[in-house]
Coordinates of C-alpha atoms in Angstrom, one line a residue:
X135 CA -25.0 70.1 74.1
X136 CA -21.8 72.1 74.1
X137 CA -23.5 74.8 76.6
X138 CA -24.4 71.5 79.0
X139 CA -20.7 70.2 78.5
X140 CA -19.1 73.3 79.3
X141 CA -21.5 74.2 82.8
X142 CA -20.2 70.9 84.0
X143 CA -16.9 71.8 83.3
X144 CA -16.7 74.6 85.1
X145 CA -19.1 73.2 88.2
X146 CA -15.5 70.8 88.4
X147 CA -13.3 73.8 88.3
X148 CA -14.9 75.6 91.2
X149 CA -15.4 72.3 93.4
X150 CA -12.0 72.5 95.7
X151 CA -10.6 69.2 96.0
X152 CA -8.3 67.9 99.3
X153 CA -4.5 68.2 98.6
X154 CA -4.9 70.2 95.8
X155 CA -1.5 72.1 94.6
X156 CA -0.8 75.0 93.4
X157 CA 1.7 73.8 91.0
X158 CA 1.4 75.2 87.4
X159 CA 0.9 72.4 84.5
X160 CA 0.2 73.0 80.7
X161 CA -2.4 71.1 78.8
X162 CA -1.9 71.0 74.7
X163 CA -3.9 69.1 71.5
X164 CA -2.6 67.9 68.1
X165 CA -3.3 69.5 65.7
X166 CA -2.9 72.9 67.2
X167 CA -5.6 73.6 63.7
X168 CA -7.9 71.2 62.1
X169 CA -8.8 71.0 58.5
X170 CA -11.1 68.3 57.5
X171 CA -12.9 67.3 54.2
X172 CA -16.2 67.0 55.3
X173 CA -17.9 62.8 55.7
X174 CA -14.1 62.6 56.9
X175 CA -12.4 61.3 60.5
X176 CA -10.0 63.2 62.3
X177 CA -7.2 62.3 65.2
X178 CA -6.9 63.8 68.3
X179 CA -4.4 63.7 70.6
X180 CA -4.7 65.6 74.2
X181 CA -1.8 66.2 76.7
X182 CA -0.4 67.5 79.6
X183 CA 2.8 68.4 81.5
X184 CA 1.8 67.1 84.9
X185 CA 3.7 64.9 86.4
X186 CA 0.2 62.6 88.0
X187 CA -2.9 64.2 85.9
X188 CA -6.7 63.5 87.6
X189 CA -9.8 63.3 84.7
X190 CA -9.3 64.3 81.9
X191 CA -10.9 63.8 78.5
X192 CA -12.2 66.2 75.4
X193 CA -15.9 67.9 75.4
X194 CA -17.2 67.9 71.7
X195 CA -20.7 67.3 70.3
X196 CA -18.8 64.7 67.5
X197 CA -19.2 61.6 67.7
X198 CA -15.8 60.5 69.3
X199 CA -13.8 57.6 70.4
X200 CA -10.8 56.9 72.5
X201 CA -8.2 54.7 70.7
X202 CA -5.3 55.4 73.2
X203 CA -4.1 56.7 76.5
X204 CA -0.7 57.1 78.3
X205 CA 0.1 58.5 81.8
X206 CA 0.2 62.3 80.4
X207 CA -1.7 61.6 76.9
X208 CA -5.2 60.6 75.6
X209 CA -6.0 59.7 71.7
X210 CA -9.4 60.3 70.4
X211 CA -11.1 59.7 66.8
X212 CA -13.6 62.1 65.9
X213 CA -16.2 60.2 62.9
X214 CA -17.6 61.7 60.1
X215 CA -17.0 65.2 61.0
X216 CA -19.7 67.7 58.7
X217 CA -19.3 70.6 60.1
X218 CA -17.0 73.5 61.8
X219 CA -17.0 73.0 65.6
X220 CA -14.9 73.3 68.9
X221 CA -13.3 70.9 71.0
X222 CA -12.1 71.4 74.2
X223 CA -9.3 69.2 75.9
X224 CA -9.3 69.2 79.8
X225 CA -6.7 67.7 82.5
X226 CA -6.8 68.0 86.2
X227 CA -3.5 67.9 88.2
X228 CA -3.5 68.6 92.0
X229 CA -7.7 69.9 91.9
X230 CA -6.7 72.0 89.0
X231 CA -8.6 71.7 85.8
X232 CA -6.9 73.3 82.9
X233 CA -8.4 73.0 79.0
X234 CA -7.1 74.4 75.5
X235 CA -9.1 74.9 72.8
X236 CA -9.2 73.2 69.0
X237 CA -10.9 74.9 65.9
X238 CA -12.0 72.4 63.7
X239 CA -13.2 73.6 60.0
X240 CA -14.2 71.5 57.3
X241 CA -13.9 71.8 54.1
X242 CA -15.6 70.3 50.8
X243 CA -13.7 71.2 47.7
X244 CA -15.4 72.7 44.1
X245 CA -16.3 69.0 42.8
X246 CA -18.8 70.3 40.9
X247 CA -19.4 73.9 39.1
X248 CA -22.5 74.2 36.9
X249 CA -23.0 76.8 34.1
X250 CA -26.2 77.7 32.6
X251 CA -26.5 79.9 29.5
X252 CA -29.9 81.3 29.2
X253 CA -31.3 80.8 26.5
X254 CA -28.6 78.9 24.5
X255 CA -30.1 80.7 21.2
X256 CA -30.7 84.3 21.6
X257 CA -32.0 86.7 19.0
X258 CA -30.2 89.6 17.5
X259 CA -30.5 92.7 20.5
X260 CA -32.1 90.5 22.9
X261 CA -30.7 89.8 26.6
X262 CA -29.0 86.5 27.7
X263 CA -27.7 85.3 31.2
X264 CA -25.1 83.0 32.1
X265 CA -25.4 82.0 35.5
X266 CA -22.7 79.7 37.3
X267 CA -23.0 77.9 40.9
X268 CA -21.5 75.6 42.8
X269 CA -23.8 73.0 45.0
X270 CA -21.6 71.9 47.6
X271 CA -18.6 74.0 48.6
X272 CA -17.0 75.6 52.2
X273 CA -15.7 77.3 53.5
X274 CA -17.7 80.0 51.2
X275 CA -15.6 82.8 52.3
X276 CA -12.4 81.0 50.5
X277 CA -13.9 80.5 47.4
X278 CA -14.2 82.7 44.1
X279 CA -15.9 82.2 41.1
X280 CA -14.9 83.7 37.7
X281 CA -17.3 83.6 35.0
X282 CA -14.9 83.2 31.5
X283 CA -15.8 84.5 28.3
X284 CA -13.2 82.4 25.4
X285 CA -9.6 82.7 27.9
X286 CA -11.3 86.3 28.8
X287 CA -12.8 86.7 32.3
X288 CA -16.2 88.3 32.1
X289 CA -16.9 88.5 36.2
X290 CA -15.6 87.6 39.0
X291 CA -17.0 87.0 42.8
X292 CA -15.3 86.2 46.2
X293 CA -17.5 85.8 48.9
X294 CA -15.0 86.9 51.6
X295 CA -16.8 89.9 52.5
X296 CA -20.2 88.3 52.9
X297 CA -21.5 88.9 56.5
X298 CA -24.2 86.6 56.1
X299 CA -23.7 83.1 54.0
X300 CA -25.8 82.9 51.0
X301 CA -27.6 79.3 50.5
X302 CA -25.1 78.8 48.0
X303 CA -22.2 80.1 45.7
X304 CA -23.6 81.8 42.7
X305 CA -22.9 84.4 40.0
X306 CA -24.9 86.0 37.6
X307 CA -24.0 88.2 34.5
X308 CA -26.4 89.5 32.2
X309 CA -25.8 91.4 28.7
X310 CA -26.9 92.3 25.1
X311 CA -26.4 89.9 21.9
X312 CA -24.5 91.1 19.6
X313 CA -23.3 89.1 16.1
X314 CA -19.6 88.9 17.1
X315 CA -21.0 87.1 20.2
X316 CA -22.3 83.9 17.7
X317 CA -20.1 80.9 19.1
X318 CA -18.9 82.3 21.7
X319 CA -17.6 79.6 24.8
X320 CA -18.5 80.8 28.2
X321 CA -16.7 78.6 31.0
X322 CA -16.9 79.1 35.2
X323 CA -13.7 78.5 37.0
X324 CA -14.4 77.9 41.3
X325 CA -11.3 78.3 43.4
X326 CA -11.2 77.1 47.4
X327 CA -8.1 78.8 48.6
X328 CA -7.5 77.5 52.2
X329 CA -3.8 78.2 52.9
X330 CA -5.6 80.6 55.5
X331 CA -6.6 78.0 56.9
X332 CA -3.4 75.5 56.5
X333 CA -4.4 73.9 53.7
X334 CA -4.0 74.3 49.8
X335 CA -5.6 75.3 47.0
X336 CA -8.9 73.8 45.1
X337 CA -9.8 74.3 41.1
X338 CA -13.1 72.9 39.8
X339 CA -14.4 74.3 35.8
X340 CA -17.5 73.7 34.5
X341 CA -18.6 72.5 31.1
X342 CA -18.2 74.9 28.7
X343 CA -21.7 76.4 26.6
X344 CA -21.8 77.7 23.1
X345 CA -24.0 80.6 22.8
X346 CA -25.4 81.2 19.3
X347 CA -26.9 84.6 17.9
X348 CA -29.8 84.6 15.1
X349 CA -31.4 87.2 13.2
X350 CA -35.1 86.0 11.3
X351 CA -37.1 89.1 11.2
X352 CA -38.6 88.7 7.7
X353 CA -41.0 85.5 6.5
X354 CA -40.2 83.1 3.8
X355 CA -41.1 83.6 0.3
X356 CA -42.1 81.2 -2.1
X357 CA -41.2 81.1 -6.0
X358 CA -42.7 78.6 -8.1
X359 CA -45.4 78.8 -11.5
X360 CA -49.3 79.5 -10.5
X361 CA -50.0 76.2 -12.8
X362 CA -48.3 73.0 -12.7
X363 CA -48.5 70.4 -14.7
X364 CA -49.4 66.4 -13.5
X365 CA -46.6 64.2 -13.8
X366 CA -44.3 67.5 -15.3
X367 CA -41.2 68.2 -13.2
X368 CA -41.2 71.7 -11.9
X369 CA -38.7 73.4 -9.7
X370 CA -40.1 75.3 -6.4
X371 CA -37.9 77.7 -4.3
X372 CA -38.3 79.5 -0.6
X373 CA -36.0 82.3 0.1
X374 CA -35.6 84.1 3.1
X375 CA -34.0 88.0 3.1
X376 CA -32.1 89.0 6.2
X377 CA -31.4 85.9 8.2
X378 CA -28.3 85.3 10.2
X379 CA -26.3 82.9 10.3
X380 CA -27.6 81.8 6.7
X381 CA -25.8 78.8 5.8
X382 CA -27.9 77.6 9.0
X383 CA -31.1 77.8 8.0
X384 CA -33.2 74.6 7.6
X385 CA -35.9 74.1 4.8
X386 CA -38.3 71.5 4.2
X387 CA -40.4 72.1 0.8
X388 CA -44.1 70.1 0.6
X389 CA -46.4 69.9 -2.4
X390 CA -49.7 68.6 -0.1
X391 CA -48.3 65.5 2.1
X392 CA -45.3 65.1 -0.2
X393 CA -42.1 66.0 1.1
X394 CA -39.5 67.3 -1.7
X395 CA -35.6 66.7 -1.6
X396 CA -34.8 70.5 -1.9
X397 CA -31.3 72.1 -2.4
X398 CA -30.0 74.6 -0.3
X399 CA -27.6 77.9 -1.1
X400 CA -26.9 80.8 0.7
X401 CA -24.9 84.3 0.5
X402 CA -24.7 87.5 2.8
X403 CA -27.5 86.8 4.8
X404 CA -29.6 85.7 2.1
X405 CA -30.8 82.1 2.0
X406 CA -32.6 79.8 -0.3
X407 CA -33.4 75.9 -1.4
X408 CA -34.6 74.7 -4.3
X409 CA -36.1 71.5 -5.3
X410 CA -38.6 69.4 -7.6
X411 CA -41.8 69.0 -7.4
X412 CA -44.0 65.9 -9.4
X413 CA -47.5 66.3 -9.0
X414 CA -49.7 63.5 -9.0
X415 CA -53.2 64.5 -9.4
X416 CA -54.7 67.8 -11.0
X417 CA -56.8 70.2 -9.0
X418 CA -55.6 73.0 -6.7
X419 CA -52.8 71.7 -4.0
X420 CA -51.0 73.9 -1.4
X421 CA -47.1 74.0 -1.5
X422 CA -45.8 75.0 1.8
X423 CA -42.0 75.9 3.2
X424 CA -41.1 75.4 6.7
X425 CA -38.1 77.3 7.7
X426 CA -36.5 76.8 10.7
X427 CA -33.1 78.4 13.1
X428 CA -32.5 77.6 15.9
X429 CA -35.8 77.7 18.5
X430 CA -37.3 79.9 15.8
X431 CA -39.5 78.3 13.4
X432 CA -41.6 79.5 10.2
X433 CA -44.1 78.5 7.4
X434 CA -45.3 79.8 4.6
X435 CA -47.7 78.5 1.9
X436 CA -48.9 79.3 -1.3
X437 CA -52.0 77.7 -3.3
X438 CA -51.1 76.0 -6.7
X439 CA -53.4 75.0 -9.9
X440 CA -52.2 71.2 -11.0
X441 CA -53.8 70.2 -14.2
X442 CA -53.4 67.5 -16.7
X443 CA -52.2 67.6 -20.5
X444 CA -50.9 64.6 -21.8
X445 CA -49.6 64.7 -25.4
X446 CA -52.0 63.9 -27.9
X447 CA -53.0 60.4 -29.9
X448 CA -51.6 60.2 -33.2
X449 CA -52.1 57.0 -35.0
X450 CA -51.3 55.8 -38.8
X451 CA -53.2 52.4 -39.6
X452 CA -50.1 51.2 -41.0
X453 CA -46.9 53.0 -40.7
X454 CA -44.9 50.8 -43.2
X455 CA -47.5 51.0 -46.2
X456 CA -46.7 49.9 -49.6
X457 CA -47.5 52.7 -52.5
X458 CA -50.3 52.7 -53.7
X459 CA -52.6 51.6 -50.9
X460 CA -54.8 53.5 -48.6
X461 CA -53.9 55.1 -45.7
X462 CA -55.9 56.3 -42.3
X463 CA -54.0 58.8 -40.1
X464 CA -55.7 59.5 -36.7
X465 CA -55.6 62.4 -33.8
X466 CA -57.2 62.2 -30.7
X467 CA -56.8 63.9 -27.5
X468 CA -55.7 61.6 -24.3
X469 CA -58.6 60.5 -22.0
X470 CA -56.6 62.0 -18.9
X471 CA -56.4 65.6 -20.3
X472 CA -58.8 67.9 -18.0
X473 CA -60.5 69.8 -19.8
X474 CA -60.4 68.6 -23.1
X475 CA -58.1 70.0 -25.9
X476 CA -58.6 70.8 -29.0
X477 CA -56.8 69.3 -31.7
X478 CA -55.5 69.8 -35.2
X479 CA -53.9 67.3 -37.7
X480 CA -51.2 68.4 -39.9
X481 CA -49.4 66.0 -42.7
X482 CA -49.9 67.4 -46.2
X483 CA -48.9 70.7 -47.8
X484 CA -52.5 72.1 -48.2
X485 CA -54.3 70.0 -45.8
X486 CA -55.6 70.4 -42.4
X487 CA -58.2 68.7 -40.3
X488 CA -59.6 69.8 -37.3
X489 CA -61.7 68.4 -34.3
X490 CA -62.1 65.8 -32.1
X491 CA -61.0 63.1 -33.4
X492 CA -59.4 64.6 -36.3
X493 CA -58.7 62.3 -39.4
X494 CA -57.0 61.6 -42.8
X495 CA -57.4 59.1 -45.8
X496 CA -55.1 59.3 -48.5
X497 CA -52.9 57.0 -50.9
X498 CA -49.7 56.8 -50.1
X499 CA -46.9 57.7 -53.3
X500 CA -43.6 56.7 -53.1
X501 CA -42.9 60.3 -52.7
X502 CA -44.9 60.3 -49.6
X503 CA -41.9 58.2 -48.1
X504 CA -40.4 60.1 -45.4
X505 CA -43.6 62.2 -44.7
X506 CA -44.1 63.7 -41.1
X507 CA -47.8 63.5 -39.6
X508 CA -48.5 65.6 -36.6
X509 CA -50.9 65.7 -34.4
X510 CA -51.6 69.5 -32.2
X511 CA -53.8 69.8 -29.4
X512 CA -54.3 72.9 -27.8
X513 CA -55.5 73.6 -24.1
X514 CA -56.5 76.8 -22.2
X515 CA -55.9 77.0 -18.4
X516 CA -56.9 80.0 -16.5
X517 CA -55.9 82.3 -19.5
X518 CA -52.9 80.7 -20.6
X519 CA -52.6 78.4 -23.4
X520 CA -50.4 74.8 -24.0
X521 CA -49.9 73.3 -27.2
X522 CA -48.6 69.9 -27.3
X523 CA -47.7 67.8 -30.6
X524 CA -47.2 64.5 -31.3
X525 CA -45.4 63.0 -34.9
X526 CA -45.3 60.7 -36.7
X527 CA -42.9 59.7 -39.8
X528 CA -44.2 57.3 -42.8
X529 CA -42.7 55.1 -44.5
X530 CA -43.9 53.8 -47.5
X531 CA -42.8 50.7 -49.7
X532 CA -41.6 50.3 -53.0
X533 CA -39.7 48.0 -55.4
X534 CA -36.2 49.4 -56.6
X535 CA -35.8 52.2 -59.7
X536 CA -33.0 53.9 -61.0
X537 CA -33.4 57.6 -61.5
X538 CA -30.7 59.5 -63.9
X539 CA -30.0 62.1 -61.6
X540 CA -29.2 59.4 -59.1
X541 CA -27.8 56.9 -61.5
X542 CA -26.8 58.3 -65.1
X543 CA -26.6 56.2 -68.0
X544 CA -23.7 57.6 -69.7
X545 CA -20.8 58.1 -67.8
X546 CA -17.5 60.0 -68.7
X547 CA -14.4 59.1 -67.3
X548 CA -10.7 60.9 -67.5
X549 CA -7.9 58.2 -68.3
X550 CA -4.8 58.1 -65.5
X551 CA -7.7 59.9 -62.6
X552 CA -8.8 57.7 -60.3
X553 CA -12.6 57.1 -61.1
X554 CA -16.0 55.7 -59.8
X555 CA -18.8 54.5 -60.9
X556 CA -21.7 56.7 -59.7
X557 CA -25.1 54.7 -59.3
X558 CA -27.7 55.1 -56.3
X559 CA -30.9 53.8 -56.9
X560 CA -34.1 54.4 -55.4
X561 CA -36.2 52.5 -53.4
X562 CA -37.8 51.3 -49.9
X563 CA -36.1 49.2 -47.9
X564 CA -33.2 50.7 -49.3
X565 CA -32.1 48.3 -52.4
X566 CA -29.2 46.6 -51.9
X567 CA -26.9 47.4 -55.2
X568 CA -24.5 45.0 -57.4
X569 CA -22.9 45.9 -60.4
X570 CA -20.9 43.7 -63.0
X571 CA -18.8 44.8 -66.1
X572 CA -17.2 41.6 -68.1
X573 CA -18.9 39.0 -66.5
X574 CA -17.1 40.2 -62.9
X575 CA -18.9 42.0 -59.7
X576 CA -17.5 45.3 -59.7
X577 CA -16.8 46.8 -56.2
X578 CA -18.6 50.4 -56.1
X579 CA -16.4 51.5 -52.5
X580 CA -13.4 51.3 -54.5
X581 CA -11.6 54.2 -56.9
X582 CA -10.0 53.2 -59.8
X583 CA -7.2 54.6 -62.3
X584 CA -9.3 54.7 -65.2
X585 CA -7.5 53.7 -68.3
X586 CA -8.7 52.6 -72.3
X587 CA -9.2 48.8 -71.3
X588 CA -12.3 50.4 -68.3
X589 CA -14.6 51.8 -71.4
X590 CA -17.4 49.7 -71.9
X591 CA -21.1 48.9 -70.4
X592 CA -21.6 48.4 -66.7
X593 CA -24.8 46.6 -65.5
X594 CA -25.9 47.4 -62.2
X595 CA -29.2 45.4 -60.3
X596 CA -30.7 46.8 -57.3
X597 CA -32.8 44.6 -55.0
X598 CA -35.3 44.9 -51.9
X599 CA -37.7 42.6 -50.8
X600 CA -40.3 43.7 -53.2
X601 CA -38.3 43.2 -56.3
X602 CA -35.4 44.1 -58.5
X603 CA -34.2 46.4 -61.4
X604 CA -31.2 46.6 -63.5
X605 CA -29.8 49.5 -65.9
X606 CA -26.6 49.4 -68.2
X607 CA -24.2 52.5 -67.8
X608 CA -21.8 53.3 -70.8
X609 CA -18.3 54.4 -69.7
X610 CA -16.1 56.4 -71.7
X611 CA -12.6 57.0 -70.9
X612 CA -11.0 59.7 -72.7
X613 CA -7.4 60.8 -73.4
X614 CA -4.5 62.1 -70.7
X615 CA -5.5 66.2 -69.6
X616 CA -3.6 68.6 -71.8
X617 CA -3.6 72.1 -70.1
X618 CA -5.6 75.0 -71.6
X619 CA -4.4 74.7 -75.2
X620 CA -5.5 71.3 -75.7
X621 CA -7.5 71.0 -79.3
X622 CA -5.0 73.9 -81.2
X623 CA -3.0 72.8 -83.9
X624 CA 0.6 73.0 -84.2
X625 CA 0.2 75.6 -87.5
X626 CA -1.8 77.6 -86.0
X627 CA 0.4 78.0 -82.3
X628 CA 3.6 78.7 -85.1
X629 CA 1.7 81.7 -86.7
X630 CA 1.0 83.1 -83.9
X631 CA 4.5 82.9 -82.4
X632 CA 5.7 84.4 -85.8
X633 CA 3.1 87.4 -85.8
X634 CA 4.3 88.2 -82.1
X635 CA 7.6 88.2 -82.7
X636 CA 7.6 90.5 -85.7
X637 CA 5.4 93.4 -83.4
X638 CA 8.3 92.5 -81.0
X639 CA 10.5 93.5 -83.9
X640 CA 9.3 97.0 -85.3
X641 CA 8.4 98.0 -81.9
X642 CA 12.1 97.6 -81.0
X643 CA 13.1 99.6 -84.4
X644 CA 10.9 102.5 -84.7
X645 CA 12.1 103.0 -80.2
X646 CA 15.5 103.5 -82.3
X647 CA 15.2 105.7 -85.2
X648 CA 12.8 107.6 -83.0
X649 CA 15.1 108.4 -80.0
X650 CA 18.0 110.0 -81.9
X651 CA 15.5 112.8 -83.4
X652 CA 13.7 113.5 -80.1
X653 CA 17.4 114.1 -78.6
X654 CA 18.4 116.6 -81.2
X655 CA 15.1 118.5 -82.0
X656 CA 15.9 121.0 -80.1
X657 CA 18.4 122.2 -82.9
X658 CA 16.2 121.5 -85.7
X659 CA 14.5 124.7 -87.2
X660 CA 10.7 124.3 -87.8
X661 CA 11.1 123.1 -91.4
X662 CA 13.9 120.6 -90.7
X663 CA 11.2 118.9 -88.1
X664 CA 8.5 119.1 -90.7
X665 CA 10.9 116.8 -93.2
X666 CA 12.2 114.7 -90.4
X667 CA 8.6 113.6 -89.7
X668 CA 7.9 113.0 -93.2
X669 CA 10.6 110.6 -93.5
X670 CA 9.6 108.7 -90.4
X671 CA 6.4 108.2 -91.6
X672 CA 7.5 106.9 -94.8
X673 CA 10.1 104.6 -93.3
X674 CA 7.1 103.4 -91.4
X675 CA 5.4 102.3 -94.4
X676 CA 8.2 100.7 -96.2
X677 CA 8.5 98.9 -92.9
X678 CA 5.1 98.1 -92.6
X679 CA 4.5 96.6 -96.4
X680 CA 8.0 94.4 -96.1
X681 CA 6.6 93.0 -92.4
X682 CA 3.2 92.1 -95.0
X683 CA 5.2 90.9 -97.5
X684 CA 6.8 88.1 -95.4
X685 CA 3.4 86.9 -94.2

C-alpha cells in the first residue's frame, strides 16, 4: 500500500499543470518525531508556506482521519497506531508538489518481566538456570535486562547491537549450586530507554525467586527393638546422616497403617525424630519412615515381631480373712498371652508352686497379716525371655491383744520429766485404744511432768470390730535425778575428802625437805649423802605412822 501511494504521488509530480510557478514554498508536519505507546492515537498536523496551496493530504497505511483544515494547514488523527511506520505529508502550490517525511515509532513499555528459576530446588553440585523475559516490549534495541542476584547483578543484556530482532527479550544464565547459594533471591530488572528517541525512561522488575540448595545422599535409618510388645509403649527413631539443610527435613513414622506423632531434632547436618509407637495386635508388622526435602523424597522400612504378655492372674479367695480360716491363693496366666507362659507362685518362706494354674491352701495366722503373694510368669520370644509378676498383700483379721514389748506392764517414770504412757496393742483393723487412770480417760498424745500423785495403775482397752481387751500398767515415779553420785553416803564422800587431802599434804612436805638436799649435794662427801638419806627415810616413816595414827 505505501509502494501504490507513493507511484501516484510521483505520477502527480511529473504531470505539468497550466500556470504553474516556479516559486519556492516549504511544506512541514507536527511532530517533527513521533513516539507512540502502541493501541494509542496520534495528531497530525500538515502545513505549508504557500500563499494558495492545490491537493494536499498525508499518504500513510494507518488508519486516519481529518479533524481540521485551514487555508495553509490540514489536521489528521492517526487510530490505534501498532507499529513503526512513515507518513508522508504533500502540498501542491503553482503545479509543484512538495512532501516531508514523519517517522513514527511506537513504543510499549516493560509491563511485565517474568523470571523462572529452574528447578526452584537444586541438589548440592547440580546445575540451575534462571531465565528472565519480557513478553511484550519495543523498541527492543532500547531495552536491557539485568538479571540480579540479592542487590548484586549477575548478567546483563542490551539488545542494541542485534542486527536481527529476536522473537523476544530474553536472558539466560546458567551455574553450579553451591551451599552459600541456599536462599538466595534472584530478581530481573527491564529498562526501555527512549530519550533517543524523545521520550523517557521505563523500569519494570519481576517477582523475585528463592532458590534453595539440598544435600540427601545417604537413606534413612531406622532404630527401634526387634520385639514389641501389644499395648506396651515403645519409642521408634529414623535418622538421617549428611543431609542439608537439616532442621528441614520432614518425617512421618508408621507402625502398619498407623501414623505416629514423632519428634523431630537436628544438629550439623544430622537429623532425626522420634516418637511412640502402641501396637495393637501381635504378629510381625512393618514400621516404615518416610523422609522427605524438598522434591526429594525417601522410605525406609524395617520388619517388627509384636507379641502379647499381659501380666499374670493372681487371685486370693478372700483377701481380708480372719485367722484361723482357710485360704486359696491362685496364679494363672492371662488368656491373651501368645504363647503361653509359664508360671510360678511365691508367698511363703519355703514354698513354691509351679504350673499352670499354680495354687495354694493354707490357714491364715495372725502373723500371716501383711503377707505378700506373687504370682511370676515367664515367656520366651525368639530367644529372649520376659518375666512379669503380679502381687498381692493379705490381710488377715484378728480381735485386739496386748503384747509386752508393745505394751509393758510395769512402767517406770522419772518425777519433774515430762512422761508418757507407752501402750500399742495389736490387732486387725487396727484397735482403736482408750486408757483410764482414777476413774478419768487419760489422753495418750499428751506428755506429762510426772510427779508422786501420777504412780498408780493405768487400765488401757483396745477395741476393733471383732472384740476388745484390756491390761493394767503399774506406774512408778521415782525421786528428782541426782548426778553420778547419787546413792553415796555423806560419811563415806567425807573420808574420802580427808584421805585426799592428807596425800595432798605429805606430797607437798617430802617436795620440801627434799629440794634443799638435792641443791647442796654437790658438796656433800659420799658418807654425808649416805646419812642424809638415812634420815629422809626415817622422817618418812615417822611421817607415815602419824598420817595412820589420825585415821
Amino acid at each position: 500500500m505505501e509502494l501504490l501511494l507513493f507511484g501516484v504521488w510521483t505520477l502527480l509530480v511529473l504531470i505539468p499543470c497550466p500556470g504553474t510557478t516556479k516559486e519556492t514554498f516549504e511544506v512541514s508536519v507536527w511532530p517533527n518525531q513521533a513516539l507512540v505507546e502502541s493501541g494509542q492515537s496520534l495528531m497530525v498536523n500538515c502545513s505549508t508556506t504557500c500563499p494558495d496551496p492545490g491537493p494536499s493530504g498525508i499518504e500513510t497505511f494507518l488508519k486516519k482521519t481529518q479533524v481540521g483544515k485551514g487555508p495553509q494547514w490540514r489536521e489528521f488523527v492517526l487510530e490505534d497506531v501498532t507499529e513503526n511506520s512513515v507518513l508522508h505529508c504533500f502540498f501542491s502550490c503553482s503545479g509543484i508538489q512538495k512532501d516531508t517525511r514523519l517517522d513514527i515509532t511506537v513504543y510499549q513499555p516493560p509491563e511485565q518481566v517474568i523470571l523462572e528459576l529452574q528447578p526452584a530446588w537444586v541438589a548440592m553440585g547440580e546445575a540451575f538456570t534462571v531465565r528472565c523475559y519480557v513478553p511484550s516490549v519495543a523498541p527492543l534495541e532500547s531495552l536491557t535486562l539485568t538479571v540480579l542476584q540479592g542487590d548484586q547483578a549477575l548478567h546483563r543484556k542490551s539488545f542494541v547491537s542485534l542486527t536481527a530482532a529476536p522473537p523476544r527479550a530474553e536472558v539466560v544464565v546458567t551455574a553450579r549450586a553451591q551451599r552459600e547459594n541456599d536462599r538466595s533471591n534472584f530478581s530481573c530488572r527491564a529498562e526501555l530507554d527512549l530519550s533517543s528517541h524523545g521520550g523517557g525512561l521505563f523500569h519494570g522488575s519481576s517477582a523475585v525467586k528463592v532458590l534453595r540448595i539440598f544435600e540427601f545422599s545417604q537413606s534413612p535409618q531406622i532404630g527401634v527393638s526387634s520385639l514389641l510388645e501389644v499395648g506396651v509403649a515403645e519409642t521408634v527413631s529414623c535418622e538421617v546422616a549428611r543431609v542439608f539443610p537439616a532442621k528441614e527435613v520432614v518425617f512421618r513414622l508408621f507402625l502398619e497403617d498407623q501414623e505416629l506423632s514423632p519428634f523431630f531434632s537436628w544438629k550439623g547436618d544430622a537429623a532425626w525424630a522420634s516418637a511412640t509407637a502402641r501396637a495393637v495386635e501381635a504378629g510381625e508388622q512393618e514400621l516404615s519412615c518416610l523422609v522427605s526435602l524438598g522434591p526429594l523424597e525417601q522410605k525406609t522400612r524395617k520388619l517388627v515381631h509384636v507379641y502379647s504378655f499381659p501380666p499374670p492372674v493372681l487371685e486370693i479367695e478372700d483377701s481380708y480373712p480372719l485367722a484361723g480360716t482357710d485360704v486359696n491363693v491362685t496364679c494363672s496366666g492371662h488368656a491373651l498371652t501368645s504363647p503361653s507362659p509359664t508360671l510360678r507362685l511365691q508367698g511363703t518362706p519355703n514354698f513354691l508352686a509351679t504350673g499352670e494354674p499354680a495354687w495354694l491352701l493354707f490357714t491364715a495366722r495372725e502373723e500371716d497379716d501383711g503377707r505378700n503373694f506373687s504370682c511370676e510368669a515367664s515367656l520366651e520370644v525368639q530367644g529372649q525371655q520376659f518375666v512379669k509378676t503380679t502381687e498381692i498383700q493379705l490381710h488377715v483379721l484378728y480381735k485386739p491383744r496386748f503384747e509386752e514389748s508393745g505394751c509393758p506392764g510395769k512402767q517406770t517414770w522419772v518425777e519433774g520429766m515430762e512422761q508418757m504412757l507407752a501402750c500399742v496393742p495389736e490387732g486387725n483393723p487396727a484397735p482403736a485404744l482408750v486408757c483410764t487412770w482414777n476413774g478419768m480417760i487419760f489422753d495418750l498424745d499428751v506428755p506429762l511432768k510426772a510427779t508422786q500423785s501420777h504412780r498408780g495403775t493405768y487400765c488401757c482397752t483396745a477395741t476393733n470390730q471383732l472384740g476388745s481387751v484390756s491390761k493394767d500398767i503399774a506406774v512408778t515415779v521415782q525421786g528428782p535425778y541426782a548426778g553420778p553420785y547419787e546413792g553415796i553416803s555423806s560419811s563415806t564422800i567425807f573420808t574420802i575428802t580427808i584421805f585426799v587431802l592428807g596425800i595432798s599434804l605429805l606430797t607437798i612436805v617430802l617436795y620440801l625437805n627434799y629440794w634443799p638436799c638435792k641443791r647442796n649435794s654437790r658438796r656433800l662427801s659420799y658418807g654425808e649423802k649416805e646419812l642424809n638419806k638415812e634420815e629422809e627415810s626415817q622422817f618418812a616413816d615417822q611421817q607415815a605412822e602419824k598420817y595412820s595414827h589420825n585415821y
